[in-house]
Short mmCIF file of C-alpha atoms in Angstrom, two decimals:
data_model
loop_
_atom_site.label_atom_id
_atom_site.label_comp_id
_atom_site.label_asym_id
_atom_site.label_seq_id
_atom_site.Cartn_x
_atom_site.Cartn_y
_atom_site.Cartn_z
CA MET A 1134 27.04 31.67 10.02
CA SER A 1135 23.75 31.71 11.98
CA LYS A 1136 23.68 32.17 15.73
CA ILE A 1137 22.38 28.60 16.14
CA GLY A 1138 25.20 27.27 13.97
CA ALA A 1139 27.77 29.22 15.97
CA LEU A 1140 26.41 27.85 19.24
CA ALA A 1141 26.47 24.31 17.87
CA GLU A 1142 30.08 24.75 16.74
CA LYS A 1143 31.04 26.10 20.14
CA LYS A 1144 29.41 23.09 21.82
CA ASP A 1145 31.30 20.71 19.51
CA GLU A 1146 34.55 22.39 20.50
CA GLU A 1147 33.67 22.01 24.18
CA LEU A 1148 33.09 18.30 23.66
CA LYS A 1149 36.62 17.93 22.26
CA GLN A 1150 38.50 20.25 24.57
CA PHE A 1151 39.38 17.82 27.34
CA GLU A 1152 42.59 15.92 26.72
CA PRO A 1153 42.37 12.35 28.06
CA ARG A 1154 44.79 11.32 30.79
CA SER A 1155 47.46 8.78 29.96
CA ARG A 1156 46.67 5.12 30.47
CA GLY A 1157 49.37 4.95 33.15
CA TYR A 1158 47.82 7.80 35.13
CA MET A 1159 44.36 6.24 34.88
CA ILE A 1160 45.73 2.95 36.24
CA PHE A 1161 47.30 4.90 39.14
CA LEU A 1162 44.06 6.81 39.79
CA VAL A 1163 41.91 3.66 39.69
CA ILE A 1164 44.20 1.93 42.21
CA PHE A 1165 44.46 4.96 44.50
CA MET A 1166 40.73 5.74 44.51
CA GLY A 1167 40.10 2.02 44.89
CA PHE A 1168 42.05 1.93 48.15
CA VAL A 1169 40.28 5.05 49.41
CA GLY A 1170 37.08 3.20 48.59
CA ASN A 1171 38.44 0.20 50.47
CA MET A 1172 38.70 2.30 53.64
CA ASP A 1173 35.04 3.11 53.09
CA ASN A 1174 34.12 -0.51 52.46
CA TYR A 1175 36.16 -1.88 55.36
CA LEU A 1176 34.62 0.47 57.92
CA SER A 1177 31.13 -0.23 56.61
CA LEU A 1178 31.44 -4.03 56.55
CA VAL A 1179 33.83 -5.05 59.32
CA GLU A 1180 30.87 -4.73 61.67
CA SER A 1181 29.46 -7.83 59.98
CA TYR A 1182 31.86 -9.78 62.17
CA ILE A 1183 32.48 -7.57 65.23
CA THR A 1184 28.94 -6.39 66.10
CA ALA A 1185 28.53 -9.50 68.28
CA ASP A 1186 31.79 -8.56 70.06
CA ILE A 1187 30.62 -4.97 70.56
CA LEU A 1188 27.34 -6.19 72.10
CA ALA A 1189 29.25 -8.43 74.51
CA PHE A 1190 31.85 -5.74 75.36
CA TYR A 1191 29.25 -3.14 76.36
CA GLY A 1192 26.66 -5.60 77.66
CA ILE A 1193 23.96 -4.15 75.44
CA GLY A 1194 21.10 -6.00 73.76
CA THR A 1195 20.41 -6.17 70.03
CA VAL A 1196 17.28 -4.00 70.14
CA ASP A 1197 18.93 -1.26 72.22
CA PHE A 1198 22.10 -1.26 70.12
CA ALA A 1199 20.10 -0.95 66.90
CA PHE A 1200 18.10 1.90 68.44
CA TRP A 1201 21.13 3.96 69.47
CA GLN A 1202 22.84 3.17 66.19
CA GLY A 1203 19.87 4.82 64.50
CA ILE A 1204 19.80 7.85 66.80
CA PHE A 1205 23.51 8.60 66.38
CA GLY A 1206 23.20 7.85 62.69
CA ALA A 1207 21.77 11.37 62.41
CA ILE A 1208 25.40 12.57 62.36
CA SER A 1209 25.62 11.21 58.83
CA PHE A 1210 23.49 14.10 57.53
CA ALA A 1211 26.66 16.19 57.69
CA VAL A 1212 27.91 14.29 54.63
CA PHE A 1213 26.57 17.12 52.45
CA PHE A 1214 29.37 19.39 53.66
CA VAL A 1215 31.96 16.83 52.54
CA ALA A 1216 30.44 16.86 49.06
CA TRP A 1217 30.24 20.66 49.00
CA PHE A 1218 33.91 20.79 50.01
CA PHE A 1219 34.77 18.70 46.92
CA ASP A 1220 33.11 21.29 44.65
CA ALA A 1221 34.41 24.31 46.51
CA PHE A 1222 38.03 23.35 47.16
CA GLY A 1223 38.77 20.65 44.60
CA ARG A 1224 38.96 16.89 44.41
CA ARG A 1225 42.48 16.49 45.89
CA LYS A 1226 41.72 18.45 49.06
CA GLY A 1227 38.35 16.74 49.21
CA ILE A 1228 39.98 13.30 49.18
CA LEU A 1229 42.29 14.39 52.02
CA LEU A 1230 39.32 15.57 54.09
CA LEU A 1231 37.37 12.42 53.34
CA MET A 1232 40.19 10.08 54.38
CA GLY A 1233 40.84 12.10 57.54
CA ILE A 1234 37.22 11.93 58.66
CA MET A 1235 37.19 8.18 58.10
CA ALA A 1236 40.52 7.50 59.81
CA ILE A 1237 40.98 9.82 62.79
CA PRO A 1238 37.84 8.73 64.72
CA THR A 1239 38.90 5.08 64.38
CA LEU A 1240 42.20 5.85 66.09
CA PHE A 1241 40.35 7.21 69.11
CA ILE A 1242 38.05 4.18 69.16
CA GLY A 1243 41.18 2.05 69.38
CA ILE A 1244 42.69 4.15 72.17
CA TYR A 1245 39.55 4.91 74.21
CA PRO A 1246 36.99 2.11 73.74
CA ASP A 1247 35.57 2.07 77.29
CA SER A 1248 32.73 4.59 76.86
CA PHE A 1249 29.83 3.37 74.75
CA TRP A 1250 28.69 6.96 74.15
CA LEU A 1251 32.11 8.03 72.88
CA PHE A 1252 32.25 4.96 70.66
CA ILE A 1253 28.80 5.47 69.14
CA THR A 1254 29.57 9.17 68.50
CA LEU A 1255 32.87 8.42 66.76
CA TYR A 1256 31.13 5.61 64.89
CA GLY A 1257 28.54 8.07 63.61
CA ILE A 1258 31.29 10.42 62.39
CA PHE A 1259 33.27 7.94 60.33
CA ILE A 1260 30.14 6.22 59.02
CA MET A 1261 29.05 9.64 57.76
CA ALA A 1262 32.26 9.88 55.73
CA THR A 1263 31.99 6.33 54.39
CA GLN A 1264 28.68 7.18 52.80
CA SER A 1265 29.87 10.16 50.74
CA ASN A 1266 31.30 7.94 47.97
CA ALA A 1267 33.05 11.07 46.70
CA TRP A 1268 36.18 9.04 45.88
CA GLN A 1269 34.33 7.90 42.73
CA ILE A 1270 34.06 11.46 41.34
CA PRO A 1271 37.69 11.80 40.08
CA ILE A 1272 37.27 8.51 38.20
CA THR A 1273 34.05 9.73 36.60
CA GLU A 1274 35.63 13.02 35.52
CA GLU A 1275 38.90 11.59 34.22
CA SER A 1276 37.64 8.47 32.41
CA PRO A 1277 37.05 8.30 28.63
CA ALA A 1278 33.34 7.93 27.83
CA LYS A 1279 33.62 4.38 26.49
CA LYS A 1280 35.57 3.19 29.53
CA ARG A 1281 33.77 5.09 32.28
CA GLY A 1282 31.76 2.07 33.34
CA LEU A 1283 34.85 -0.15 33.21
CA TYR A 1284 37.09 2.21 35.20
CA GLY A 1285 34.31 2.91 37.66
CA GLY A 1286 33.71 -0.81 38.08
CA LEU A 1287 37.43 -1.56 38.54
CA THR A 1288 37.74 1.18 41.17
CA PHE A 1289 34.72 -0.20 42.94
CA LEU A 1290 36.19 -3.70 42.61
CA ILE A 1291 39.43 -2.70 44.36
CA GLY A 1292 37.36 -0.99 47.02
CA LEU A 1293 35.60 -4.28 47.66
CA ILE A 1294 38.70 -6.39 48.32
CA PRO A 1295 37.44 -8.04 51.54
CA ILE A 1296 40.22 -6.94 53.87
CA TYR A 1297 37.57 -6.72 56.60
CA ALA A 1298 36.78 -10.44 56.16
CA LEU A 1299 40.36 -11.60 55.60
CA PHE A 1300 41.97 -9.68 58.46
CA GLY A 1301 39.26 -7.93 60.51
CA ASP A 1302 38.42 -10.97 62.62
CA ASP A 1303 42.12 -11.76 63.15
CA ILE A 1304 42.80 -8.20 64.32
CA ALA A 1305 39.78 -8.36 66.62
CA ARG A 1306 40.94 -11.62 68.20
CA ALA A 1307 44.56 -10.47 68.55
CA PHE A 1308 44.12 -6.84 69.69
CA GLY A 1309 40.43 -6.39 70.49
CA TRP A 1310 37.47 -5.43 68.32
CA GLN A 1311 38.30 -1.71 68.73
CA TRP A 1312 41.54 -2.07 66.73
CA ALA A 1313 39.62 -3.78 63.95
CA TYR A 1314 38.41 -0.20 63.44
CA GLY A 1315 41.62 1.57 64.51
CA ALA A 1316 43.74 -0.22 61.90
CA MET A 1317 42.31 2.11 59.24
CA PHE A 1318 44.24 5.06 60.67
CA PHE A 1319 47.47 3.44 59.55
CA LEU A 1320 46.14 2.83 56.04
CA PHE A 1321 45.28 6.54 55.95
CA LEU A 1322 48.90 7.45 56.67
CA ILE A 1323 50.06 5.22 53.80
CA LEU A 1324 47.55 6.70 51.35
CA LEU A 1325 48.89 10.21 51.94
CA ILE A 1326 51.80 9.22 49.65
CA PRO A 1327 49.77 8.63 46.44
CA LEU A 1328 47.60 11.66 47.27
CA TYR A 1329 50.67 13.84 46.65
CA PHE A 1330 50.82 12.60 43.04
CA MET A 1331 47.13 12.97 42.28
CA LYS A 1332 46.23 15.67 39.72
CA GLU A 1333 43.23 17.97 39.97
CA PRO A 1334 40.71 16.98 37.25
CA GLU A 1335 40.73 19.48 34.40
CA ARG A 1336 36.94 19.49 34.32
CA TRP A 1337 36.78 20.79 37.89
CA GLU A 1338 39.44 23.45 37.28
CA ARG A 1339 37.73 24.73 34.15
CA SER A 1340 34.27 24.58 35.68
CA ARG A 1341 35.45 26.54 38.70
CA ALA A 1342 37.11 29.20 36.55
CA GLU A 1343 34.21 29.57 34.10
CA ASP A 1344 31.20 29.26 36.37
CA HIS A 1345 32.46 30.53 39.71
CA GLY A 1346 34.93 33.18 38.66
CA GLY A 1347 37.74 31.28 40.30
CA SER A 1348 36.28 31.86 43.75
CA PHE A 1349 35.25 29.29 46.28
CA LEU A 1350 31.74 28.00 45.65
CA LYS A 1351 29.23 28.91 48.34
CA ILE A 1352 26.68 26.35 49.39
CA LYS A 1353 23.70 28.58 48.55
CA ASP A 1354 25.16 29.39 45.13
CA ALA A 1355 25.81 25.72 44.46
CA ILE A 1356 22.19 24.80 45.19
CA LYS A 1357 20.93 27.67 42.99
CA LEU A 1358 22.83 26.20 40.04
CA LEU A 1359 20.67 23.07 40.13
CA THR A 1360 18.05 22.98 37.35
CA ARG A 1361 14.61 21.39 37.53
CA LYS A 1362 15.98 18.36 35.65
CA ASP A 1363 18.87 18.14 38.13
CA ALA A 1364 16.34 18.19 40.98
CA LEU A 1365 14.41 15.31 39.40
CA TYR A 1366 17.52 13.16 39.21
CA VAL A 1367 18.49 14.15 42.75
CA ALA A 1368 15.07 12.87 43.87
CA ILE A 1369 15.47 9.57 41.98
CA SER A 1370 19.00 9.10 43.24
CA SER A 1371 18.03 9.88 46.83
CA ILE A 1372 15.20 7.36 46.89
CA VAL A 1373 17.21 4.56 45.29
CA TYR A 1374 20.25 5.13 47.50
CA THR A 1375 18.16 5.42 50.67
CA LEU A 1376 16.40 2.11 50.08
CA TRP A 1377 19.63 0.37 49.08
CA THR A 1378 21.39 1.57 52.23
CA ILE A 1379 18.54 0.51 54.51
CA SER A 1380 18.62 -3.01 53.09
CA PHE A 1381 22.40 -3.42 53.00
CA LYS A 1382 22.89 -1.85 56.44
CA ILE A 1383 20.53 -4.41 57.93
CA GLY A 1384 22.28 -7.26 56.15
CA THR A 1385 25.87 -6.30 56.96
CA THR A 1386 25.28 -5.26 60.58
CA TRP A 1387 23.23 -8.23 61.69
CA GLY A 1388 24.48 -11.15 59.62
CA GLY A 1389 27.16 -12.01 62.17
CA VAL A 1390 24.76 -11.79 65.13
CA PHE A 1391 22.27 -13.97 63.23
CA TYR A 1392 24.78 -16.72 62.53
CA ARG A 1393 27.08 -16.46 65.56
CA ASP A 1394 24.52 -15.78 68.31
CA PHE A 1395 21.09 -16.89 67.08
CA LEU A 1396 22.17 -19.98 65.09
CA GLU A 1397 25.17 -20.55 67.42
CA MET A 1398 27.56 -21.03 64.55
CA PRO A 1399 31.27 -21.28 65.52
CA ASP A 1400 33.22 -18.07 64.96
CA GLU A 1401 35.63 -19.73 62.53
CA THR A 1402 32.78 -21.08 60.40
CA PHE A 1403 31.09 -17.70 60.11
CA SER A 1404 34.44 -16.08 59.39
CA SER A 1405 34.79 -18.40 56.40
CA ILE A 1406 31.26 -17.62 55.24
CA LEU A 1407 31.96 -13.89 55.54
CA THR A 1408 35.20 -14.25 53.58
CA VAL A 1409 33.35 -15.93 50.72
CA GLY A 1410 30.71 -13.20 50.90
CA GLY A 1411 33.42 -10.54 50.77
CA LEU A 1412 34.96 -12.14 47.69
CA LEU A 1413 31.53 -12.29 46.06
CA THR A 1414 31.16 -8.53 46.50
CA MET A 1415 34.18 -8.19 44.22
CA VAL A 1416 32.63 -10.52 41.67
CA GLY A 1417 29.36 -8.61 41.88
CA ALA A 1418 31.15 -5.30 41.39
CA GLY A 1419 33.02 -6.67 38.37
CA VAL A 1420 29.82 -8.06 36.86
CA GLY A 1421 28.09 -4.75 37.58
CA GLY A 1422 30.84 -2.80 35.82
CA LEU A 1423 30.57 -5.01 32.75
CA LEU A 1424 26.78 -4.88 32.68
CA LEU A 1425 26.79 -1.08 32.90
CA ASP A 1426 28.64 -0.85 29.59
CA LYS A 1427 27.10 -3.91 27.88
CA LEU A 1428 23.54 -4.16 29.17
CA GLY A 1429 23.12 -0.49 30.05
CA ARG A 1430 22.35 1.39 33.25
CA ILE A 1431 18.66 0.50 33.45
CA GLY A 1432 19.08 -3.24 32.86
CA THR A 1433 21.85 -3.39 35.46
CA LEU A 1434 19.58 -1.84 38.09
CA VAL A 1435 16.85 -4.43 37.47
CA PHE A 1436 19.31 -7.34 37.56
CA GLY A 1437 20.81 -6.20 40.88
CA CYS A 1438 17.52 -5.45 42.63
CA VAL A 1439 15.79 -8.72 41.71
CA GLY A 1440 18.82 -10.85 42.66
CA SER A 1441 19.24 -9.03 45.99
CA ALA A 1442 15.56 -9.49 46.85
CA ILE A 1443 15.78 -13.24 46.23
CA GLY A 1444 18.79 -13.44 48.55
CA TYR A 1445 17.14 -11.61 51.45
CA ILE A 1446 13.74 -13.28 51.21
CA PHE A 1447 15.04 -16.85 50.96
CA LEU A 1448 17.65 -16.26 53.67
CA GLY A 1449 14.74 -15.54 55.98
CA ILE A 1450 12.89 -18.65 54.86
CA THR A 1451 15.80 -21.13 54.76
CA THR A 1452 18.72 -19.55 56.76
CA SER A 1453 20.97 -21.02 54.04
CA GLN A 1454 24.32 -19.34 53.55
CA ILE A 1455 23.77 -19.57 49.78
CA PHE A 1456 21.22 -16.79 50.01
CA TYR A 1457 23.44 -14.81 52.41
CA TRP A 1458 26.10 -14.95 49.70
CA MET A 1459 23.56 -13.82 47.10
CA ILE A 1460 23.09 -10.61 49.09
CA TYR A 1461 26.84 -9.96 48.97
CA PHE A 1462 26.89 -10.64 45.22
CA PHE A 1463 23.84 -8.73 43.98
CA MET A 1464 23.84 -5.69 46.29
CA PRO A 1465 27.22 -4.48 44.86
CA VAL A 1466 25.69 -4.68 41.37
CA VAL A 1467 23.10 -2.12 42.48
CA LEU A 1468 25.80 -0.03 44.16
CA ALA A 1469 27.91 -0.10 40.98
CA TRP A 1470 24.91 1.41 39.20
CA ILE A 1471 24.57 4.03 41.93
CA MET A 1472 28.27 4.97 41.82
CA VAL A 1473 28.48 5.34 38.05
CA TYR A 1474 25.04 6.75 37.26
CA PHE A 1475 24.99 9.34 40.05
CA GLY A 1476 28.41 10.57 39.02
CA GLU A 1477 27.65 10.99 35.32
CA ILE A 1478 24.05 12.22 35.20
CA PHE A 1479 24.83 15.65 36.70
CA PRO A 1480 26.76 18.58 35.09
CA THR A 1481 30.37 19.10 36.21
CA LYS A 1482 29.68 22.42 37.93
CA VAL A 1483 27.20 20.87 40.36
CA ARG A 1484 28.17 17.19 40.22
CA SER A 1485 29.59 16.85 43.72
CA THR A 1486 26.95 19.14 45.22
CA ALA A 1487 24.13 17.16 43.57
CA VAL A 1488 25.68 13.89 44.70
CA GLY A 1489 26.12 15.45 48.14
CA ILE A 1490 22.42 16.33 48.36
CA THR A 1491 21.61 12.78 47.28
CA ASN A 1492 23.95 11.32 49.89
CA THR A 1493 22.56 13.63 52.56
CA ALA A 1494 19.00 12.56 51.79
CA ALA A 1495 20.10 8.92 51.72
CA ARG A 1496 21.68 9.35 55.13
CA SER A 1497 18.17 9.22 56.57
CA SER A 1498 18.66 5.48 56.11
CA TYR A 1499 21.33 5.57 58.81
CA VAL A 1500 18.58 6.63 61.19
CA THR A 1501 15.63 4.72 59.76
CA GLY A 1502 17.60 1.57 58.88
CA PRO A 1503 18.76 0.73 62.42
CA LEU A 1504 15.40 1.83 63.84
CA ILE A 1505 13.66 -0.51 61.39
CA ALA A 1506 16.08 -3.25 62.44
CA SER A 1507 15.28 -2.57 66.09
CA GLY A 1508 11.57 -2.95 65.38
CA LEU A 1509 12.09 -6.08 63.29
CA LEU A 1510 14.14 -7.68 66.05
CA LEU A 1511 11.20 -7.13 68.39
CA LEU A 1512 8.57 -8.34 65.91
CA PHE A 1513 10.41 -11.38 64.55
CA PRO A 1514 12.37 -13.17 67.29
CA ASP A 1515 12.73 -16.12 64.89
CA TRP A 1516 14.46 -13.75 62.41
CA THR A 1517 12.35 -14.87 59.40
CA GLY A 1518 10.56 -11.59 58.79
CA PHE A 1519 13.71 -9.71 59.76
CA TRP A 1520 15.28 -10.80 56.45
CA ILE A 1521 12.17 -10.78 54.26
CA VAL A 1522 11.41 -7.08 54.86
CA PRO A 1523 14.71 -5.70 53.46
CA GLY A 1524 14.23 -8.04 50.50
CA LEU A 1525 10.95 -6.31 49.72
CA ILE A 1526 12.51 -2.88 50.27
CA ILE A 1527 15.25 -3.41 47.67
CA LEU A 1528 12.60 -4.06 44.99
CA ILE A 1529 11.13 -0.57 45.38
CA PRO A 1530 13.95 1.26 43.46
CA MET A 1531 12.72 -0.35 40.25
CA LEU A 1532 9.65 1.90 40.44
CA SER A 1533 11.96 4.74 39.39
CA LEU A 1534 11.95 3.18 35.91
CA LEU A 1535 8.34 4.32 35.50
CA ILE A 1536 9.56 7.89 34.83
CA LYS A 1537 11.97 6.60 32.16
CA PRO A 1538 15.36 7.81 33.44
CA TYR A 1539 17.91 8.79 30.79
CA GLU A 1540 20.16 5.96 29.51
CA THR A 1541 23.79 7.19 29.53
CA LYS A 1542 25.66 4.15 28.19
CA GLY A 1543 28.59 5.05 25.92
CA GLN A 1544 28.20 8.84 26.09
CA THR A 1545 30.67 11.52 27.20
CA LEU A 1546 29.78 13.66 30.21
CA GLU A 1547 29.32 16.63 27.89
CA GLU A 1548 26.96 14.65 25.64
CA ILE A 1549 24.95 13.54 28.66
CA GLU A 1550 24.70 17.14 29.89
CA GLN A 1551 23.64 18.35 26.45
CA ASN A 1552 21.15 15.58 25.60
CA ARG A 1553 19.67 14.77 29.01
#
């Protein structure tokens, strides 16, 4: 047998060597990772309602709050170390670290809310963790190729259950806005139970043993493993995720202030609008998951970006809640693409590190996004341009299609790594 034939046979064996998890375990993993994702989603979106309460509590204006939110958003650059931890120490320990970083700061916000500087520091810490999205990695690595989009979409869907809209405002009214954050500490304690039953993905265990000699991966070594092709996809991912986060951060932070303070809408009315928006994020995630497997990764990105842009731009022109709801529907379609595509396009040995670099680069949006919002609030006191600008921003990711990114629909991770 020729050397080429032997290498091809070896590669075929590698493609078959991973035994799929049972359907029951995959259901468990989807639900568990979905609730970890829900912690992420809750902490990111509950501010849609309570930002107005935070402004009133500290007596701070919109422009100043957006400015300091951007400055302390620099903490989010530390998200790379969370991703590196996933590659170095495994997915189970990584999930524990991730949940702890999200939950523990919220407890202290609940207990000690009086200092604005303590609040904004703790806010920066847990927001950093919410943007790692590393809870999606075990789903990517454990899912069968033909169901990766479906399982990823279902996990994302569970993560989008609008607990923040259904209960966040009630918690804020009953116990204070600070416990709308602090409630997540108690969910963290509950989620420690399913964490005990989570298995380490076989792909990570084998990759660690084969490529790292069974030793803990060092950050420098992890970066050296990235190829030129990996670097290209890191660049694409970083740009798309940065622009998405800028747009969505503006929408979710300031929607409540826009309706409750500027348009003087009653709290109960906006709460209902936000609840519908939260439910639409679930619909958008479900649609995104289906489109990823049916329409493909590239078509899904275009669908999500165009729909999101229409929502933002016409919200600025009309102030209609219909277009506010469109933002909550279409932006999760784009995020579903981000979650699935970023997880599958990189090789196992550097997957979390590559995603971590992407997330770290995208964290610049947690500085630039609020600073852009601060400037827009100064430039557009009537709020029209404030909404149009993020609508234009979310169209920019479609320029990445000019370099013809690899379509991964229906392929195993090993096939993607081989053919990409």
